[in-house]
Amino acid sequence: MGTKRQDIVESADRLFYREGFADVGIDRLVDDADVALGTLYRHFRSRSEVVVAAMAHRHDAFLQALTGTPPAATGAAAVLHLFDALAAWSSAEGGNGCFFLRAAADYPADAGIRAAALAHKRTYLALVERLLCQGGWDRERAAGLAPRIFILLEGAVAAAFTLGDHAAVADARSIAASILAAGGPTS
Amino acid sequence: MGTKRQDIVESADRLFYREGFADVGIDRLVDDADVALGTLYRHFRSRSEVVVAAMAHRHDAFLQALTGTPPAATGAAAVLHLFDALAAWSSAEGGNGCFFLRAAADYPADAGIRAAALAHKRTYLALVERLLCQGGWDRERAAGLAPRIFILLEGAVAAAFTLGDHAAVADARSIAASILAAGGPTS
DNA sequence: ACGGTGATAGAACGATCGTTCTACACTGTC
DNA sequence: GACAGTGTAGAACGATCGTTCTATCACCGT
């Protein structure tokens, strides 16, 4: 519960996301968190555990950002709101791509990191499906539609990162709007 | 022109893509390529140059895979063929996500690597736009549509990687088909 | 006053890794 | 036959980095 551990996790989250995993070592973390080296190793057994903790921290913040201001909308608006929230989140964070994809790509041999990335994506996809159900789609239709919305969300983040495409999220949103209208809950 | 340099580049491409950048060092490369350490440093000034060469190699192979068997189709089929080619390429390569995105994420401070990733994405996007023009869309419409197709292609690769989603490319393709039909060249 | 706990600074180790260097062998060419 | 270019093997260096260890300090409950 100590605030020191929190400081480390927040520094790790920010530095890893902004500068990548390779360029941020333990020394950078303890510097940024204003924490002694021994303190870090009291709370975490290894650097890998710090990475996993940073992923968990970002997972919570990300999901909260996406579900934080739900305008209690129904229908397509409930899902399209995801894209607006994603646009706000992405511009606030700097558009450096998906943190979890980057972590999984960086440490393909680390089971803990891969598991954290997979868990994040699964709950992300489940969130989309749940919003579709809340929007009025029946469970079967929602299960078929959610992966497609997910592809659009992931593609928007990837395109924004690699191309610096500022309009990617908006483009993805409009595609989502059209496929939601085509396979709407009332049809 | 020596075949040794080619061996190094091919080994780098394969190993980097399959095992990531962090886990593959110079020693692994010279082992796999069956080349002496001095030979590598005769052809490349640094490890970073090897990475860039591997990216260039994969860029060529990827574009050739996407344009290799163009059934001289017109209309939407000319673009949708991209998804089929991507599915074949992705399953052949192991579905480890986008090589260029991973490289850019791994080395955010390396200007050469970032430039190679950006150049790849730009010609990739330009390829989509060119196919749309060949399919019958006028230049203005193609320029508006290409980024959306691009988002779908990127999203499919990302989803296939992080979720292990085997159907992602097919899903993306069907979305592309619907938006191409909605904004078709004849409409 | 006491022990226990979390924190600090800094040295130290051990391993990895990118890079350079030395010495030698093979191959063509002028 | 000298020469330049490419290749090999392996040692060596220099730096970084993750991790551990020691010694010291501050707080806190009873």
Coordinates of C-alpha atoms (C1' of nucleotides) in Angstrom, one line a residue:
Chain A
M1 CA 0.0 0.0 0.0
G2 CA 3.0 2.2 0.3
T3 CA 3.1 5.1 -2.1
K4 CA 6.6 4.2 -3.2
R5 CA 5.4 1.2 -5.1
Q6 CA 2.8 3.3 -6.8
D7 CA 5.5 5.8 -7.8
I8 CA 7.5 3.1 -9.4
V9 CA 4.6 1.7 -11.3
E10 CA 3.5 5.1 -12.6
S11 CA 7.0 6.0 -13.7
A12 CA 7.4 2.7 -15.4
D13 CA 4.1 3.1 -17.2
R14 CA 5.0 6.6 -18.5
L15 CA 8.6 6.0 -19.4
F16 CA 8.1 2.6 -21.0
Y17 CA 5.2 3.9 -23.1
R18 CA 7.0 7.1 -24.2
E19 CA 10.5 5.8 -24.7
G20 CA 10.1 2.1 -25.2
F21 CA 11.3 -0.9 -23.2
A22 CA 14.8 -1.2 -24.5
D23 CA 15.8 2.4 -23.7
V24 CA 14.5 2.5 -20.2
G25 CA 16.5 0.6 -17.6
I26 CA 16.2 0.2 -13.9
D27 CA 18.3 3.3 -13.2
R28 CA 16.0 5.4 -15.3
L29 CA 13.0 4.1 -13.3
V30 CA 14.4 4.7 -9.9
D31 CA 15.6 8.2 -11.0
D32 CA 12.2 9.1 -12.4
A33 CA 10.3 7.7 -9.4
D34 CA 12.7 9.3 -7.0
V35 CA 13.2 5.9 -5.3
A36 CA 16.2 4.0 -4.1
L37 CA 17.3 0.9 -6.1
G38 CA 16.8 -1.3 -3.1
T39 CA 13.2 -0.1 -2.7
L40 CA 12.4 -1.2 -6.2
Y41 CA 13.8 -4.7 -5.6
R42 CA 11.8 -4.9 -2.3
H43 CA 8.6 -4.5 -4.2
F44 CA 9.4 -6.4 -7.3
R45 CA 11.4 -9.5 -7.8
S46 CA 12.7 -8.5 -11.2
R47 CA 12.5 -6.0 -14.0
S48 CA 10.0 -8.2 -15.7
E49 CA 7.6 -7.9 -12.8
V50 CA 7.8 -4.1 -13.1
V51 CA 6.8 -4.3 -16.7
V52 CA 3.9 -6.5 -15.8
A53 CA 2.8 -4.1 -13.1
A54 CA 3.1 -1.2 -15.5
M55 CA 0.9 -3.1 -17.9
A56 CA -1.7 -3.8 -15.2
H57 CA -1.7 -0.1 -14.3
R58 CA -2.2 1.0 -17.9
H59 CA -4.9 -1.6 -18.4
D60 CA -6.9 -0.2 -15.5
A61 CA -6.4 3.4 -16.7
F62 CA -7.3 2.5 -20.2
L63 CA -10.5 0.7 -19.4
Q64 CA -11.5 3.5 -17.1
A65 CA -10.9 6.0 -19.8
L66 CA -13.1 4.0 -22.2
T67 CA -15.9 3.5 -19.7
G68 CA -15.5 6.6 -17.6
T69 CA -18.0 8.8 -19.3
P70 CA -20.7 6.5 -20.6
P71 CA -23.5 8.7 -21.8
A72 CA -25.8 5.8 -21.0
A73 CA -26.4 5.6 -24.7
T74 CA -28.1 2.8 -26.5
G75 CA -27.8 1.4 -30.0
A76 CA -24.8 2.3 -32.1
A77 CA -23.9 5.3 -30.0
A78 CA -23.0 3.1 -27.1
V79 CA -20.2 1.5 -29.2
L80 CA -19.2 4.5 -31.2
H81 CA -18.5 6.3 -28.0
L82 CA -15.6 4.0 -27.6
F83 CA -13.9 5.6 -30.6
D84 CA -14.4 9.1 -29.2
A85 CA -12.9 8.0 -25.9
L86 CA -10.1 6.3 -27.7
A87 CA -9.3 9.4 -29.7
A88 CA -9.2 11.4 -26.5
W89 CA -7.0 8.8 -24.8
S90 CA -4.7 8.5 -27.8
S91 CA -4.1 12.2 -28.2
A92 CA -3.5 12.6 -24.5
E93 CA -1.0 9.7 -24.4
G94 CA 0.9 10.8 -27.5
G95 CA -0.2 8.1 -30.0
N96 CA 2.7 5.8 -29.5
G97 CA 0.7 2.7 -30.4
C98 CA -0.7 0.0 -28.3
F99 CA 1.4 -0.5 -25.1
F100 CA 0.4 -4.2 -24.8
L101 CA 1.2 -5.1 -28.4
R102 CA 4.6 -3.4 -28.0
A103 CA 5.3 -5.3 -24.8
A104 CA 4.3 -8.6 -26.3
A105 CA 6.4 -7.9 -29.3
D106 CA 9.4 -6.9 -27.2
Y107 CA 9.4 -9.8 -24.9
P108 CA 8.0 -12.8 -26.9
A109 CA 9.7 -15.2 -24.5
D110 CA 8.4 -13.7 -21.3
A111 CA 5.3 -15.7 -20.3
G112 CA 4.1 -13.2 -17.7
I113 CA 4.2 -10.3 -20.2
R114 CA 2.5 -12.3 -22.9
A115 CA -0.2 -13.3 -20.5
A116 CA -0.8 -9.8 -19.4
A117 CA -1.1 -8.6 -23.0
L118 CA -3.5 -11.4 -23.9
A119 CA -5.6 -10.8 -20.8
H120 CA -5.8 -7.1 -21.7
K121 CA -7.0 -7.8 -25.2
R122 CA -9.5 -10.4 -24.1
T123 CA -11.2 -8.0 -21.6
Y124 CA -11.0 -5.2 -24.2
L125 CA -12.8 -7.4 -26.7
A126 CA -15.3 -8.5 -24.0
L127 CA -16.0 -4.8 -23.3
V128 CA -16.9 -4.2 -26.9
E129 CA -19.2 -7.2 -26.8
R130 CA -20.8 -6.1 -23.6
L131 CA -21.5 -2.6 -25.0
L132 CA -23.1 -4.2 -28.0
C133 CA -25.4 -6.2 -25.8
Q134 CA -26.2 -3.0 -23.8
G135 CA -26.9 -1.3 -27.1
G136 CA -29.6 -3.7 -28.0
W137 CA -27.9 -6.4 -30.0
D138 CA -28.7 -9.9 -29.0
R139 CA -25.8 -12.0 -27.7
E140 CA -25.3 -13.9 -31.0
R141 CA -25.1 -10.8 -33.1
A142 CA -22.9 -9.0 -30.6
A143 CA -20.4 -12.0 -30.6
G144 CA -20.2 -11.7 -34.3
L145 CA -19.8 -8.0 -34.5
A146 CA -17.4 -7.4 -31.6
P147 CA -14.3 -8.8 -33.3
R148 CA -14.9 -6.5 -36.2
I149 CA -15.2 -3.4 -34.0
F150 CA -12.1 -4.6 -32.3
I151 CA -10.2 -4.8 -35.6
L152 CA -11.2 -1.2 -36.3
L153 CA -10.0 -0.1 -32.9
E154 CA -6.7 -1.9 -33.2
G155 CA -6.2 -0.7 -36.8
A156 CA -6.8 2.9 -35.8
V157 CA -4.2 2.8 -33.1
A158 CA -1.7 1.0 -35.3
A159 CA -2.2 3.4 -38.3
A160 CA -2.0 6.4 -36.0
F161 CA 1.3 5.2 -34.7
T162 CA 3.1 4.0 -37.8
L163 CA 1.9 6.6 -40.2
G164 CA 1.3 9.4 -37.7
D165 CA -2.2 9.4 -39.2
H166 CA -4.1 11.9 -37.2
A167 CA -7.5 11.0 -38.7
A168 CA -7.2 7.3 -38.3
V169 CA -9.5 7.0 -35.3
A170 CA -12.2 9.1 -37.0
D171 CA -11.9 7.0 -40.1
A172 CA -12.3 3.8 -38.1
R173 CA -15.3 5.3 -36.3
S174 CA -17.1 6.1 -39.5
I175 CA -16.5 2.5 -40.7
A176 CA -17.9 1.2 -37.4
A177 CA -20.9 3.4 -37.8
S178 CA -21.7 2.0 -41.2
I179 CA -21.3 -1.6 -40.2
L180 CA -23.4 -1.0 -37.1
A181 CA -26.1 0.6 -39.1
A182 CA -26.0 -2.2 -41.6
G183 CA -26.3 -4.9 -39.0
G184 CA -28.3 -2.9 -36.5
P185 CA -30.1 -4.3 -33.5
T186 CA -33.5 -3.7 -35.0
S187 CA -32.7 -5.4 -38.3
Chain B
M1 CA 26.9 -8.4 -54.2
G2 CA 28.5 -11.3 -52.3
T3 CA 26.1 -14.0 -51.1
K4 CA 27.4 -13.6 -47.6
R5 CA 25.7 -10.3 -47.1
Q6 CA 22.5 -11.8 -48.4
D7 CA 22.8 -14.7 -45.9
I8 CA 23.1 -12.2 -43.1
V9 CA 20.1 -10.2 -44.1
E10 CA 17.9 -13.3 -44.6
S11 CA 18.9 -14.7 -41.2
A12 CA 18.3 -11.3 -39.6
D13 CA 14.9 -11.0 -41.2
R14 CA 13.8 -14.5 -40.1
L15 CA 15.3 -14.4 -36.5
F16 CA 14.2 -10.9 -35.7
Y17 CA 10.7 -11.6 -36.9
R18 CA 10.3 -14.9 -35.1
E19 CA 12.1 -14.1 -31.8
G20 CA 12.0 -10.4 -31.5
F21 CA 14.9 -7.9 -31.5
A22 CA 15.9 -8.0 -27.9
D23 CA 16.5 -11.8 -27.9
V24 CA 18.6 -11.9 -31.0
G25 CA 22.1 -10.6 -30.8
I26 CA 25.0 -10.4 -33.2
D27 CA 26.2 -13.8 -32.2
R28 CA 22.9 -15.4 -33.0
L29 CA 23.0 -13.8 -36.4
V30 CA 26.5 -14.9 -37.4
D31 CA 25.7 -18.4 -36.1
D32 CA 22.5 -18.7 -38.1
A33 CA 24.0 -17.1 -41.3
D34 CA 27.1 -19.3 -40.9
V35 CA 29.3 -16.2 -41.2
A36 CA 32.2 -14.9 -39.3
L37 CA 31.8 -11.9 -37.0
G38 CA 34.3 -9.9 -39.0
T39 CA 32.3 -10.5 -42.2
L40 CA 29.2 -9.0 -40.7
Y41 CA 31.1 -5.9 -39.6
R42 CA 32.6 -5.6 -43.1
H43 CA 29.1 -5.3 -44.7
F44 CA 27.4 -3.4 -41.9
R45 CA 28.7 -0.6 -39.8
S46 CA 26.5 -1.5 -36.8
R47 CA 23.8 -3.7 -35.6
S48 CA 21.3 -1.0 -36.4
E49 CA 22.2 -1.2 -40.0
V50 CA 21.5 -4.9 -40.0
V51 CA 18.1 -4.2 -38.6
V52 CA 17.4 -1.6 -41.4
A53 CA 18.6 -4.1 -44.0
A54 CA 16.3 -6.8 -42.6
M55 CA 13.4 -4.3 -42.8
A56 CA 14.2 -3.5 -46.4
H57 CA 14.4 -7.2 -47.2
R58 CA 11.1 -7.9 -45.6
H59 CA 9.6 -4.8 -47.3
D60 CA 10.5 -6.2 -50.7
A61 CA 9.3 -9.7 -49.9
F62 CA 6.0 -8.4 -48.5
L63 CA 5.2 -6.1 -51.4
Q64 CA 6.0 -8.9 -53.8
A65 CA 3.7 -11.2 -51.9
L66 CA 0.9 -8.7 -52.1
T67 CA 1.3 -7.9 -55.8
G68 CA 2.8 -11.2 -56.9
T69 CA -0.4 -12.8 -58.2
P70 CA -2.6 -10.0 -59.3
P71 CA -5.5 -11.6 -61.1
A72 CA -5.8 -8.5 -63.2
A73 CA -9.1 -7.9 -61.4
T74 CA -11.0 -4.7 -61.5
G75 CA -13.5 -3.1 -59.1
A76 CA -13.5 -4.3 -55.5
A77 CA -11.9 -7.6 -56.3
A78 CA -8.6 -5.8 -57.0
V79 CA -8.5 -4.5 -53.5
L80 CA -10.0 -7.5 -51.7
H81 CA -7.3 -9.6 -53.3
L82 CA -5.0 -7.8 -50.9
F83 CA -6.7 -9.4 -47.9
D84 CA -6.3 -12.9 -49.4
A85 CA -2.7 -12.3 -50.1
L86 CA -2.2 -10.9 -46.6
A87 CA -3.9 -14.0 -45.1
A88 CA -1.6 -16.3 -47.0
W89 CA 1.5 -14.2 -46.1
S90 CA 0.5 -14.0 -42.5
S91 CA -0.1 -17.7 -42.0
A92 CA 3.1 -18.5 -43.8
E93 CA 5.1 -16.1 -41.5
G94 CA 3.6 -17.2 -38.2
G95 CA 1.3 -14.3 -37.4
N96 CA 3.8 -12.4 -35.3
G97 CA 2.4 -9.1 -36.1
C98 CA 3.8 -6.3 -38.2
F99 CA 7.5 -6.4 -38.4
F100 CA 7.8 -2.7 -39.0
L101 CA 5.6 -1.6 -36.2
R102 CA 7.5 -3.8 -33.9
A103 CA 10.8 -2.4 -35.0
A104 CA 9.6 1.1 -34.6
A105 CA 8.2 0.4 -31.2
D106 CA 11.5 -1.3 -30.1
Y107 CA 13.8 1.4 -31.3
P108 CA 11.9 4.7 -31.0
A109 CA 15.2 6.6 -30.8
D110 CA 16.8 5.1 -33.9
A111 CA 16.2 7.5 -36.8
G112 CA 17.1 5.0 -39.5
I113 CA 14.7 2.4 -38.2
R114 CA 11.9 4.8 -37.8
A115 CA 12.4 6.1 -41.3
A116 CA 12.4 2.6 -42.7
A117 CA 9.1 1.8 -40.9
L118 CA 7.5 5.0 -42.1
A119 CA 8.7 4.5 -45.7
H120 CA 7.2 1.0 -45.6
K121 CA 3.8 2.2 -44.4
R122 CA 3.7 5.0 -46.9
T123 CA 4.3 2.8 -49.9
Y124 CA 1.9 0.2 -48.4
L125 CA -0.8 2.9 -48.3
A126 CA 0.1 4.1 -51.7
L127 CA -0.2 0.6 -53.0
V128 CA -3.8 0.4 -51.7
E129 CA -4.6 3.7 -53.3
R130 CA -3.1 2.6 -56.6
L131 CA -5.2 -0.6 -56.6
L132 CA -8.3 1.4 -56.0
C133 CA -7.5 3.6 -59.0
Q134 CA -6.9 0.5 -61.1
G135 CA -10.2 -0.9 -59.8
G136 CA -12.0 2.0 -61.2
W137 CA -12.3 4.5 -58.4
D138 CA -11.4 8.1 -59.4
R139 CA -8.3 9.6 -57.7
E140 CA -10.3 11.6 -55.2
R141 CA -12.4 8.7 -54.0
A142 CA -9.4 6.4 -53.9
A143 CA -7.5 8.9 -51.7
G144 CA -10.4 8.9 -49.3
L145 CA -10.9 5.2 -49.3
A146 CA -7.3 4.0 -49.0
P147 CA -6.7 5.0 -45.4
R148 CA -9.8 3.0 -44.4
I149 CA -8.7 -0.1 -46.2
F150 CA -5.3 0.5 -44.6
I151 CA -6.8 0.6 -41.1
L152 CA -8.5 -2.7 -41.8
L153 CA -5.3 -4.3 -43.0
E154 CA -3.4 -3.1 -40.0
G155 CA -6.1 -4.0 -37.6
A156 CA -6.3 -7.5 -38.9
V157 CA -2.6 -8.1 -38.4
A158 CA -2.7 -6.6 -34.9
A159 CA -5.7 -8.6 -33.8
A160 CA -4.3 -11.8 -35.2
F161 CA -1.1 -11.2 -33.3
T162 CA -2.4 -10.1 -29.9
L163 CA -5.4 -12.2 -29.7
G164 CA -4.2 -15.1 -31.8
D165 CA -7.4 -14.4 -33.7
H166 CA -7.3 -16.7 -36.7
A167 CA -10.3 -15.2 -38.4
A168 CA -9.3 -11.5 -38.2
V169 CA -8.1 -11.2 -41.7
A170 CA -11.3 -12.7 -43.0
D171 CA -13.4 -10.4 -40.8
A172 CA -11.4 -7.4 -42.1
R173 CA -11.9 -8.5 -45.6
S174 CA -15.7 -8.7 -45.3
I175 CA -15.7 -5.2 -43.7
A176 CA -13.7 -3.9 -46.7
A177 CA -16.1 -5.6 -49.1
S178 CA -19.0 -3.8 -47.6
I179 CA -17.5 -0.3 -47.6
L180 CA -16.2 -0.8 -51.1
A181 CA -19.7 -1.9 -52.2
A182 CA -21.2 1.1 -50.4
G183 CA -18.8 3.6 -52.0
G184 CA -18.3 1.7 -55.2
P185 CA -16.7 3.2 -58.4
T186 CA -19.9 3.2 -60.2
S187 CA -21.9 5.0 -57.6
Chain C
dA1 C1' 14.4 2.6 25.2
dC2 C1' 13.3 -1.0 22.1
dG3 C1' 13.0 -3.9 17.9
dG4 C1' 11.1 -4.0 13.4
dT5 C1' 10.2 -2.2 9.1
dG6 C1' 10.7 0.4 5.0
dA7 C1' 13.7 3.5 2.8
dT8 C1' 18.4 5.3 1.1
dA9 C1' 23.0 5.6 -1.1
dG10 C1' 26.4 3.4 -3.2
dA11 C1' 29.6 -0.1 -4.0
dA12 C1' 30.1 -4.5 -6.2
dC13 C1' 29.3 -8.6 -9.1
dG14 C1' 28.2 -11.2 -13.0
dA15 C1' 26.7 -11.6 -17.3
dT16 C1' 25.6 -10.0 -21.8
dC17 C1' 26.5 -7.6 -25.8
dG18 C1' 28.2 -4.6 -29.5
dT19 C1' 32.4 -3.6 -31.4
dT20 C1' 37.3 -3.7 -32.6
dC21 C1' 41.6 -6.0 -33.4
dT22 C1' 45.0 -9.5 -34.7
dA23 C1' 46.5 -13.1 -37.4
dC24 C1' 45.8 -16.1 -41.1
dA25 C1' 43.8 -18.3 -45.6
dC26 C1' 41.7 -18.1 -50.2
dT27 C1' 40.7 -15.8 -54.6
dG28 C1' 41.1 -13.3 -58.3
dT29 C1' 43.8 -9.4 -61.1
dC30 C1' 47.5 -6.3 -63.1
Chain D
dG1 C1' 54.6 -12.7 -57.7
dA2 C1' 52.8 -8.8 -55.4
dC3 C1' 48.3 -7.0 -54.2
dA4 C1' 43.7 -6.0 -52.9
dG5 C1' 39.4 -7.8 -51.4
dT6 C1' 36.7 -11.0 -48.9
dG7 C1' 36.4 -14.5 -45.6
dT8 C1' 37.5 -17.1 -40.9
dA9 C1' 38.6 -17.8 -36.0
dG10 C1' 39.0 -16.1 -31.8
dA11 C1' 40.6 -13.1 -28.4
dA12 C1' 39.8 -8.8 -26.2
dC13 C1' 37.8 -4.4 -24.8
dG14 C1' 34.4 -1.3 -23.1
dA15 C1' 30.1 -0.3 -21.8
dT16 C1' 25.6 -1.3 -20.1
dC17 C1' 22.5 -3.5 -17.2
dG18 C1' 20.0 -6.4 -13.9
dT19 C1' 20.8 -7.9 -9.5
dT20 C1' 22.7 -8.4 -4.8
dC21 C1' 24.8 -6.7 -0.7
dT22 C1' 26.3 -3.6 3.0
dA23 C1' 25.7 0.1 6.1
dT24 C1' 23.0 3.7 7.7
dC25 C1' 18.9 6.3 8.7
dA26 C1' 14.0 7.5 10.0
dC27 C1' 9.8 6.3 11.7
dC28 C1' 6.4 3.9 14.7
dG29 C1' 4.0 1.1 18.0
dT30 C1' 3.9 -0.7 23.0

